[in-house]
Tab-separated table of C-alpha atoms in Angstrom:
chain	number	residue	atom	x	y	z
A	1	UNK	CA	34.587	88.024	-40.271
A	2	UNK	CA	37.694	85.965	-39.571
A	3	UNK	CA	37.544	86.829	-35.849
A	4	UNK	CA	33.868	85.875	-35.720
A	5	UNK	CA	34.603	82.458	-37.264
A	6	UNK	CA	37.478	81.994	-34.814
A	7	UNK	CA	35.259	82.770	-31.829
A	8	UNK	CA	32.564	80.411	-33.097
A	9	UNK	CA	35.035	77.570	-33.694
A	10	UNK	CA	36.951	77.972	-30.456
A	11	UNK	CA	33.789	78.467	-28.433
A	12	UNK	CA	32.341	75.301	-29.935
A	13	UNK	CA	35.539	73.417	-29.038
A	14	UNK	CA	35.476	74.535	-25.405
A	15	UNK	CA	31.734	73.867	-25.079
A	16	UNK	CA	32.176	70.426	-26.625
A	17	UNK	CA	35.025	69.587	-24.264
A	18	UNK	CA	32.915	70.606	-21.299
A	19	UNK	CA	30.063	68.360	-22.407
A	20	UNK	CA	32.449	65.468	-23.048
A	21	UNK	CA	33.936	65.965	-19.595
A	22	UNK	CA	30.448	65.675	-18.109
A	23	UNK	CA	29.825	62.460	-20.003
A	24	UNK	CA	33.125	61.016	-18.775
A	25	UNK	CA	32.261	62.045	-15.228
A	26	UNK	CA	28.896	60.297	-15.424
A	27	UNK	CA	30.581	57.152	-16.724
A	28	UNK	CA	33.369	57.482	-14.112
A	29	UNK	CA	36.361	57.252	-16.436
A	30	UNK	CA	39.026	59.598	-17.784
A	31	UNK	CA	37.873	62.157	-20.387
A	32	UNK	CA	41.179	61.853	-22.298
A	33	UNK	CA	39.893	59.288	-24.867
A	34	UNK	CA	36.863	61.484	-25.570
A	35	UNK	CA	39.113	64.514	-26.094
A	36	UNK	CA	41.283	62.522	-28.503
A	37	UNK	CA	38.204	61.329	-30.398
A	38	UNK	CA	36.974	64.934	-30.617
A	39	UNK	CA	40.294	65.941	-32.156
A	40	UNK	CA	40.061	63.087	-34.654
A	41	UNK	CA	36.548	64.189	-35.610
A	42	UNK	CA	37.506	67.812	-36.299
A	43	UNK	CA	41.026	67.410	-37.645
A	44	UNK	CA	42.623	66.282	-40.873
A	45	UNK	CA	40.348	63.772	-42.565
A	46	UNK	CA	37.671	64.225	-39.888
A	47	UNK	CA	33.989	65.019	-40.157
A	48	UNK	CA	34.353	68.814	-39.978
A	49	UNK	CA	37.953	70.095	-40.194
A	50	UNK	CA	38.677	73.356	-38.370
A	51	UNK	CA	40.356	76.291	-40.039
A	52	UNK	CA	40.356	79.661	-38.318
A	53	UNK	CA	41.127	78.475	-34.776
A	54	UNK	CA	43.788	75.853	-35.499
A	55	UNK	CA	46.769	78.179	-34.890
A	56	UNK	CA	45.379	79.324	-31.538
A	57	UNK	CA	44.670	75.719	-30.570
A	58	UNK	CA	48.328	74.895	-31.324
A	59	UNK	CA	49.511	77.637	-28.939
A	60	UNK	CA	47.002	76.501	-26.333
A	61	UNK	CA	48.349	72.961	-26.667
A	62	UNK	CA	51.893	74.158	-25.868
A	63	UNK	CA	50.608	75.975	-22.792
A	64	UNK	CA	48.727	72.813	-21.821
A	65	UNK	CA	51.916	70.738	-21.749
A	66	UNK	CA	53.704	73.430	-19.731
A	67	UNK	CA	50.906	73.617	-17.152
A	68	UNK	CA	50.697	69.819	-16.860
A	69	UNK	CA	54.380	69.628	-15.945
A	70	UNK	CA	54.239	72.697	-13.677
A	71	UNK	CA	51.386	71.198	-11.666
A	72	UNK	CA	53.233	67.896	-11.347
A	73	UNK	CA	56.272	69.738	-10.036
A	74	UNK	CA	54.109	71.515	-7.456
A	75	UNK	CA	53.077	68.149	-5.990
A	76	UNK	CA	56.629	67.332	-4.875
A	77	UNK	CA	59.255	68.919	-2.702
A	78	UNK	CA	62.916	68.527	-3.517
A	79	UNK	CA	63.450	66.494	-0.344
A	80	UNK	CA	60.630	64.126	-1.372
A	81	UNK	CA	62.304	63.585	-4.703
A	82	UNK	CA	65.709	62.915	-3.177
A	83	UNK	CA	64.179	60.467	-0.678
A	84	UNK	CA	62.312	58.600	-3.429
A	85	UNK	CA	65.452	58.330	-5.516
A	86	UNK	CA	67.373	56.797	-2.631
A	87	UNK	CA	64.777	54.223	-1.580
A	88	UNK	CA	62.832	53.320	-4.723
A	89	UNK	CA	65.329	53.517	-7.588
A	90	UNK	CA	65.380	49.700	-8.088
A	91	UNK	CA	61.637	49.821	-8.801
A	92	UNK	CA	62.282	52.597	-11.307
A	93	UNK	CA	64.895	50.479	-13.093
A	94	UNK	CA	62.523	47.511	-13.266
A	95	UNK	CA	59.766	49.819	-14.525
A	96	UNK	CA	62.002	51.120	-17.309
A	97	UNK	CA	63.250	47.677	-18.321
A	98	UNK	CA	59.861	45.963	-18.455
A	99	UNK	CA	57.902	48.778	-20.086
A	100	UNK	CA	60.265	50.784	-22.299
A	101	UNK	CA	61.900	47.839	-24.058
A	102	UNK	CA	58.624	46.474	-25.568
A	103	UNK	CA	57.979	49.852	-27.211
A	104	UNK	CA	61.500	50.064	-28.604
A	105	UNK	CA	61.304	46.476	-29.882
A	106	UNK	CA	57.938	47.139	-31.545
A	107	UNK	CA	59.290	50.179	-33.400
A	108	UNK	CA	62.295	48.225	-34.653
A	109	UNK	CA	60.113	45.284	-35.734
A	110	UNK	CA	57.914	47.727	-37.664
A	111	UNK	CA	61.053	49.046	-39.410
A	112	UNK	CA	60.786	52.590	-38.048
A	113	UNK	CA	64.417	53.040	-37.070
A	114	UNK	CA	66.289	53.831	-33.830
A	115	UNK	CA	64.914	57.355	-33.236
A	116	UNK	CA	61.318	56.153	-33.453
A	117	UNK	CA	62.304	53.248	-31.175
A	118	UNK	CA	63.454	55.676	-28.471
A	119	UNK	CA	60.223	57.661	-28.856
A	120	UNK	CA	57.928	54.617	-28.697
A	121	UNK	CA	59.881	53.336	-25.690
A	122	UNK	CA	58.858	56.502	-23.851
A	123	UNK	CA	55.244	56.169	-24.978
A	124	UNK	CA	54.960	52.661	-23.500
A	125	UNK	CA	57.067	53.418	-20.417
A	126	UNK	CA	55.336	56.353	-18.697
A	127	UNK	CA	52.072	55.781	-16.821
A	128	UNK	CA	49.364	58.441	-16.667
A	129	UNK	CA	49.679	60.180	-13.305
A	130	UNK	CA	46.452	62.117	-13.869
A	131	UNK	CA	44.335	59.054	-14.665
A	132	UNK	CA	45.920	56.993	-11.875
A	133	UNK	CA	45.396	59.707	-9.253
A	134	UNK	CA	41.738	59.983	-10.254
A	135	UNK	CA	41.225	56.207	-10.208
A	136	UNK	CA	42.775	55.832	-6.749
A	137	UNK	CA	40.525	58.599	-5.451
A	138	UNK	CA	37.427	57.073	-7.039
A	139	UNK	CA	38.218	53.649	-5.564
A	140	UNK	CA	39.010	55.058	-2.117
A	141	UNK	CA	42.573	53.744	-2.113
A	142	UNK	CA	44.510	56.909	-1.222
A	143	UNK	CA	45.196	55.537	2.278
A	144	UNK	CA	46.077	51.980	1.171
A	145	UNK	CA	49.481	50.573	2.094
A	146	UNK	CA	50.409	50.019	-1.558
A	147	UNK	CA	49.677	53.633	-2.524
A	148	UNK	CA	53.115	55.036	-1.519
A	149	UNK	CA	54.739	52.389	-3.737
A	150	UNK	CA	52.578	53.447	-6.696
A	151	UNK	CA	53.356	57.113	-6.088
A	152	UNK	CA	57.077	56.423	-5.789
A	153	UNK	CA	57.123	54.766	-9.214
A	154	UNK	CA	55.211	57.695	-10.707
A	155	UNK	CA	57.603	60.191	-9.106
A	156	UNK	CA	60.597	58.328	-10.539
A	157	UNK	CA	58.963	58.381	-13.975
A	158	UNK	CA	58.456	62.135	-13.670
A	159	UNK	CA	62.099	62.586	-12.705
A	160	UNK	CA	63.184	60.414	-15.618
A	161	UNK	CA	61.271	62.747	-17.923
A	162	UNK	CA	63.705	65.516	-16.990
A	163	UNK	CA	66.450	63.422	-18.594
A	164	UNK	CA	64.414	61.705	-21.294
A	165	UNK	CA	62.794	64.797	-22.861
A	166	UNK	CA	66.112	66.571	-23.643
A	167	UNK	CA	67.407	63.354	-25.230
A	168	UNK	CA	64.285	63.082	-27.389
A	169	UNK	CA	64.455	66.766	-28.302
A	170	UNK	CA	68.056	66.393	-29.450
A	171	UNK	CA	67.358	63.194	-31.408
A	172	UNK	CA	64.315	64.643	-33.162
A	173	UNK	CA	66.229	67.803	-34.037
A	174	UNK	CA	68.883	65.640	-35.703
A	175	UNK	CA	71.748	67.308	-33.854
A	176	UNK	CA	75.191	65.754	-33.621
A	177	UNK	CA	76.307	63.489	-30.792
A	178	UNK	CA	78.382	66.297	-29.290
A	179	UNK	CA	75.491	68.762	-29.413
A	180	UNK	CA	73.119	66.155	-27.997
A	181	UNK	CA	75.516	65.403	-25.162
A	182	UNK	CA	75.811	69.122	-24.444
A	183	UNK	CA	72.006	69.443	-24.361
A	184	UNK	CA	71.724	66.546	-21.927
A	185	UNK	CA	74.552	67.926	-19.778
A	186	UNK	CA	72.790	71.303	-19.619
A	187	UNK	CA	69.487	69.640	-18.698
A	188	UNK	CA	71.085	67.551	-15.944
A	189	UNK	CA	73.051	70.538	-14.686
A	190	UNK	CA	69.963	72.736	-14.568
A	191	UNK	CA	67.902	69.995	-12.892
A	192	UNK	CA	70.611	69.394	-10.298
A	193	UNK	CA	71.023	73.109	-9.653
A	194	UNK	CA	67.286	73.618	-9.231
A	195	UNK	CA	67.020	70.682	-6.825
A	196	UNK	CA	69.946	72.033	-4.811
A	197	UNK	CA	68.494	75.542	-4.681
A	198	UNK	CA	65.046	74.162	-3.843
A	199	UNK	CA	66.424	72.130	-0.925
A	200	UNK	CA	68.573	74.941	0.468
A	201	UNK	CA	66.609	78.051	-0.466
A	202	UNK	CA	63.090	76.820	-1.260
A	203	UNK	CA	61.542	78.912	1.499
A	204	UNK	CA	63.216	82.085	0.225
A	205	UNK	CA	62.002	81.468	-3.328
A	206	UNK	CA	58.479	80.755	-2.143
A	207	UNK	CA	58.533	83.885	0.031
A	208	UNK	CA	59.639	85.974	-2.958
A	209	UNK	CA	56.832	84.613	-5.152
A	210	UNK	CA	54.212	84.601	-2.378
A	211	UNK	CA	51.373	87.106	-2.364
A	212	UNK	CA	48.123	87.383	-0.433
A	213	UNK	CA	46.459	88.669	-3.581
A	214	UNK	CA	45.434	85.677	-5.776
A	215	UNK	CA	45.672	87.800	-8.928
A	216	UNK	CA	49.286	88.801	-8.266
A	217	UNK	CA	50.256	85.245	-7.289
A	218	UNK	CA	48.709	83.866	-10.468
A	219	UNK	CA	50.439	86.420	-12.698
A	220	UNK	CA	53.868	85.996	-11.075
A	221	UNK	CA	53.853	82.181	-11.105
A	222	UNK	CA	52.371	81.853	-14.594
A	223	UNK	CA	54.712	84.497	-16.006
A	224	UNK	CA	57.754	82.911	-14.353
A	225	UNK	CA	56.782	79.478	-15.642
A	226	UNK	CA	56.291	80.600	-19.239
A	227	UNK	CA	59.536	82.611	-19.118
A	228	UNK	CA	61.593	79.688	-17.804
A	229	UNK	CA	59.892	77.284	-20.219
A	230	UNK	CA	60.722	79.557	-23.144
A	231	UNK	CA	64.364	79.903	-22.085
A	232	UNK	CA	64.610	76.132	-21.633
A	233	UNK	CA	63.193	75.538	-25.106
A	234	UNK	CA	65.607	78.072	-26.571
A	235	UNK	CA	68.431	76.025	-25.038
A	236	UNK	CA	66.850	72.860	-26.498
A	237	UNK	CA	66.296	71.504	-22.977
A	238	UNK	CA	62.464	71.237	-23.347
A	239	UNK	CA	59.878	73.724	-22.177
A	240	UNK	CA	58.119	70.957	-20.243
A	241	UNK	CA	61.219	70.219	-18.160
A	242	UNK	CA	61.627	73.922	-17.394
A	243	UNK	CA	58.043	74.100	-16.142
A	244	UNK	CA	58.520	70.943	-14.047
A	245	UNK	CA	61.565	72.432	-12.350
A	246	UNK	CA	59.717	75.672	-11.556
A	247	UNK	CA	57.038	73.599	-9.844
A	248	UNK	CA	59.645	71.756	-7.762
A	249	UNK	CA	61.236	75.043	-6.640
A	250	UNK	CA	57.939	76.266	-5.129
A	251	UNK	CA	56.709	74.804	-1.857
A	252	UNK	CA	54.456	75.326	1.132
A	253	UNK	CA	51.540	77.742	0.980
A	254	UNK	CA	52.716	79.139	-2.359
A	255	UNK	CA	52.519	75.690	-3.965
A	256	UNK	CA	49.084	75.068	-2.465
A	257	UNK	CA	47.764	78.467	-3.546
A	258	UNK	CA	49.229	78.107	-7.029
A	259	UNK	CA	47.723	74.636	-7.375
A	260	UNK	CA	44.284	75.993	-6.518
A	261	UNK	CA	44.569	78.951	-8.891
A	262	UNK	CA	46.069	77.107	-11.847
A	263	UNK	CA	44.087	73.852	-11.710
A	264	UNK	CA	41.231	75.202	-13.882
A	265	UNK	CA	43.707	76.634	-16.404
A	266	UNK	CA	45.628	73.341	-16.416
A	267	UNK	CA	42.464	71.379	-17.101
A	268	UNK	CA	41.388	73.761	-19.880
A	269	UNK	CA	44.669	73.852	-21.778
A	270	UNK	CA	45.417	70.164	-21.180
A	271	UNK	CA	42.085	69.334	-22.816
A	272	UNK	CA	43.032	71.620	-25.717
A	273	UNK	CA	46.340	69.748	-25.990
A	274	UNK	CA	44.648	66.371	-26.369
A	275	UNK	CA	42.306	67.832	-28.975
A	276	UNK	CA	45.279	69.322	-30.832
A	277	UNK	CA	46.997	65.925	-30.942
A	278	UNK	CA	43.841	64.383	-32.365
A	279	UNK	CA	43.525	67.206	-34.914
A	280	UNK	CA	46.845	66.180	-36.444
A	281	UNK	CA	45.964	62.491	-36.707
A	282	UNK	CA	43.990	61.325	-39.720
A	283	UNK	CA	41.311	58.851	-38.541
A	284	UNK	CA	41.908	56.813	-41.702
A	285	UNK	CA	45.496	56.179	-40.545
A	286	UNK	CA	44.418	54.393	-37.323
A	287	UNK	CA	42.913	51.104	-38.662
A	288	UNK	CA	46.220	49.963	-40.257
A	289	UNK	CA	48.021	50.281	-36.901
A	290	UNK	CA	45.173	49.058	-34.684
A	291	UNK	CA	46.427	45.466	-34.378
A	292	UNK	CA	50.025	46.492	-33.470
A	293	UNK	CA	48.607	49.004	-30.962
A	294	UNK	CA	46.369	46.354	-29.412
A	295	UNK	CA	49.226	43.833	-29.173
A	296	UNK	CA	51.516	46.451	-27.641
A	297	UNK	CA	48.781	47.461	-25.183
A	298	UNK	CA	48.292	43.849	-24.041
A	299	UNK	CA	52.022	43.264	-23.570
A	300	UNK	CA	52.686	46.513	-21.705
A	301	UNK	CA	49.567	46.147	-19.546
A	302	UNK	CA	51.034	42.839	-18.363
A	303	UNK	CA	54.502	44.343	-17.810
A	304	UNK	CA	53.068	47.237	-15.776
A	305	UNK	CA	51.166	44.785	-13.585
A	306	UNK	CA	54.396	42.849	-13.094
A	307	UNK	CA	56.225	46.089	-12.226
A	308	UNK	CA	53.712	47.091	-9.565
A	309	UNK	CA	53.590	43.567	-8.121
A	310	UNK	CA	57.384	43.380	-7.824
A	311	UNK	CA	57.734	46.862	-6.317
A	312	UNK	CA	54.973	46.233	-3.764
A	313	UNK	CA	56.463	42.845	-2.842
A	314	UNK	CA	59.856	44.491	-2.306
A	315	UNK	CA	58.197	47.003	0.037
A	316	UNK	CA	56.634	44.200	2.079
A	317	UNK	CA	53.063	44.681	0.871
A	318	UNK	CA	50.682	41.691	0.993
A	319	UNK	CA	49.588	39.739	-2.072
A	320	UNK	CA	46.323	41.614	-2.518
A	321	UNK	CA	48.105	44.951	-2.369
A	322	UNK	CA	50.686	43.772	-4.908
A	323	UNK	CA	47.992	42.984	-7.462
A	324	UNK	CA	46.220	46.288	-6.777
A	325	UNK	CA	49.483	48.186	-7.267
A	326	UNK	CA	50.154	46.459	-10.582
A	327	UNK	CA	46.659	46.957	-11.939
A	328	UNK	CA	46.620	50.630	-10.975
A	329	UNK	CA	49.770	51.438	-12.969
A	330	UNK	CA	48.442	50.227	-16.343
A	331	UNK	CA	46.876	53.476	-17.624
A	332	UNK	CA	48.850	55.582	-20.100
A	333	UNK	CA	47.764	59.084	-21.044
A	334	UNK	CA	49.133	62.619	-21.041
A	335	UNK	CA	52.879	61.866	-21.051
A	336	UNK	CA	52.561	59.272	-23.806
A	337	UNK	CA	50.744	61.810	-25.960
A	338	UNK	CA	53.284	64.537	-25.132
A	339	UNK	CA	56.153	62.292	-26.246
A	340	UNK	CA	54.372	61.136	-29.390
A	341	UNK	CA	53.385	64.736	-30.142
A	342	UNK	CA	57.050	65.767	-30.248
A	343	UNK	CA	57.739	63.032	-32.786
A	344	UNK	CA	54.691	63.925	-34.887
A	345	UNK	CA	55.784	67.572	-34.999
A	346	UNK	CA	59.271	66.494	-36.111
A	347	UNK	CA	57.763	64.224	-38.786
A	348	UNK	CA	60.001	61.225	-38.152
A	349	UNK	CA	57.406	58.490	-38.806
A	350	UNK	CA	53.873	59.108	-40.140
A	351	UNK	CA	52.395	55.994	-38.492
A	352	UNK	CA	53.789	56.781	-35.031
A	353	UNK	CA	51.103	59.346	-34.177
A	354	UNK	CA	48.160	57.096	-35.118
A	355	UNK	CA	49.679	54.117	-33.275
A	356	UNK	CA	50.263	56.216	-30.139
A	357	UNK	CA	46.703	57.559	-30.323
A	358	UNK	CA	45.220	54.061	-30.616
A	359	UNK	CA	47.539	52.760	-27.885
A	360	UNK	CA	46.576	55.501	-25.418
A	361	UNK	CA	42.878	55.173	-26.257
A	362	UNK	CA	43.043	51.456	-25.427
A	363	UNK	CA	44.977	51.749	-22.160
A	364	UNK	CA	43.281	54.877	-20.842
A	365	UNK	CA	40.024	52.888	-21.003
A	366	UNK	CA	41.510	49.565	-19.832
A	367	UNK	CA	43.575	51.160	-17.016
A	368	UNK	CA	40.658	51.934	-14.648
A	369	UNK	CA	39.326	48.412	-15.276
A	370	UNK	CA	42.616	46.728	-14.387
A	371	UNK	CA	42.896	48.931	-11.283
A	372	UNK	CA	39.506	47.702	-10.132
A	373	UNK	CA	39.546	44.046	-11.205
A	374	UNK	CA	43.173	42.766	-11.299
A	375	UNK	CA	43.186	41.780	-7.632
A	376	UNK	CA	39.742	40.069	-7.660
A	377	UNK	CA	40.662	38.140	-10.813
A	378	UNK	CA	43.977	37.064	-9.275
A	379	UNK	CA	42.123	35.965	-6.119
A	380	UNK	CA	39.598	34.003	-8.212
A	381	UNK	CA	42.411	32.227	-10.060
A	382	UNK	CA	44.090	31.508	-6.726
A	383	UNK	CA	40.880	29.986	-5.369
A	384	UNK	CA	40.852	27.568	-8.311
A	385	UNK	CA	44.323	26.213	-7.483
A	386	UNK	CA	44.620	22.469	-6.818
A	387	UNK	CA	43.884	21.413	-3.247
A	388	UNK	CA	46.839	21.652	-0.922
A	389	UNK	CA	48.228	24.830	-2.486
A	390	UNK	CA	47.613	28.091	-0.669
A	391	UNK	CA	48.297	31.688	-1.468
A	392	UNK	CA	51.404	33.343	-0.126
A	393	UNK	CA	51.030	34.639	3.433
A	394	UNK	CA	50.779	38.378	4.037
A	395	UNK	CA	54.369	39.352	4.883
A	396	UNK	CA	55.442	41.924	7.435
A	397	UNK	CA	56.821	45.199	6.050
A	398	UNK	CA	60.396	44.733	4.918
A	399	UNK	CA	61.222	48.420	5.229
A	400	UNK	CA	59.437	51.648	6.173
A	401	UNK	CA	57.263	53.007	3.394
A	402	UNK	CA	57.768	56.548	2.085
A	403	UNK	CA	55.157	59.106	3.008
A	404	UNK	CA	52.384	59.425	0.388
A	405	UNK	CA	52.798	62.308	-2.018
A	406	UNK	CA	49.679	64.097	-3.197
A	407	UNK	CA	49.220	63.780	-6.970
A	408	UNK	CA	45.627	64.947	-7.245
A	409	UNK	CA	44.723	66.587	-10.523
């Protein structure tokens, strides 16, 4: 009887997610807010709380995070990452300063303490690579001159996660400064070692994993990823970071084949993850934090636009491209929920989960709108300037742009 109820519940969840995905596709926006709303409806305090399938959904959510980070790692080669670090690190520093500090300040103003401040800083800092990649594809901007700048910022954010997640894990676990420093040292050492091995021996690793049989390739890559993620988590480095590093180590045809095979699984378990986060957020807890979430969303939407504008200007992109770059970076999504989910699981601040949910819901809807309309609005404001004032001329490129990196999801 219990198994029958489980199958009914889980089947209804998957069917519902599929239908919600169709609705989002028709409306041409990210399905993430619909998945979060579904979790709110069927979780604690929702319309119809689940029972039998909740434990399986929790495991599926963990796999979802692992697959999200694995697939991101597959999009980059180690040489791409090293090149981006060398040429675009100032943009990454500006991105961190303008977008992480508002989150930290908000947590401190709300009286949540330093650990929650570090967590909320990450929530407001990291843009949604999945939403942004989809928006750029929908708007036909993959070949635009500002696109490499956008992708470079996203790559730097992904790299920063390899350092940030171990720090958060140590802080949430309440370990000592020495233990936390050891955890971070291990994470940095592992990340550096993997990048070195990937640069020098990436072809050998890919050849070892490679198989002409899709079934064998799927089993080897998925098994290796889960194994490394589990070992990383055991070392308190973060399972997500372990999965990201596995993705970086694979390249060429193996990465392409793995991306094709695992994309459906990634989409399935990522959707389950967003539902799981919603399941553990009481809808009644959102209204009290709605105004702070809205204020934080407005501030950090503006700071992301400023980040993209500055980075594109530094790369020699014209004014129109600068505004498009800024507007495209506004969306937050999967990483913000991952970070907030770690804090919710640790139980550091009850209101943090609801605020993060409301914050992501706002910006995952607003993000595609800012990507589309920031530049036209800026042009309209420019046209209303007093006579005699003209817009800045389109400058020549100040430096060669990095090659675009595929981040399709």
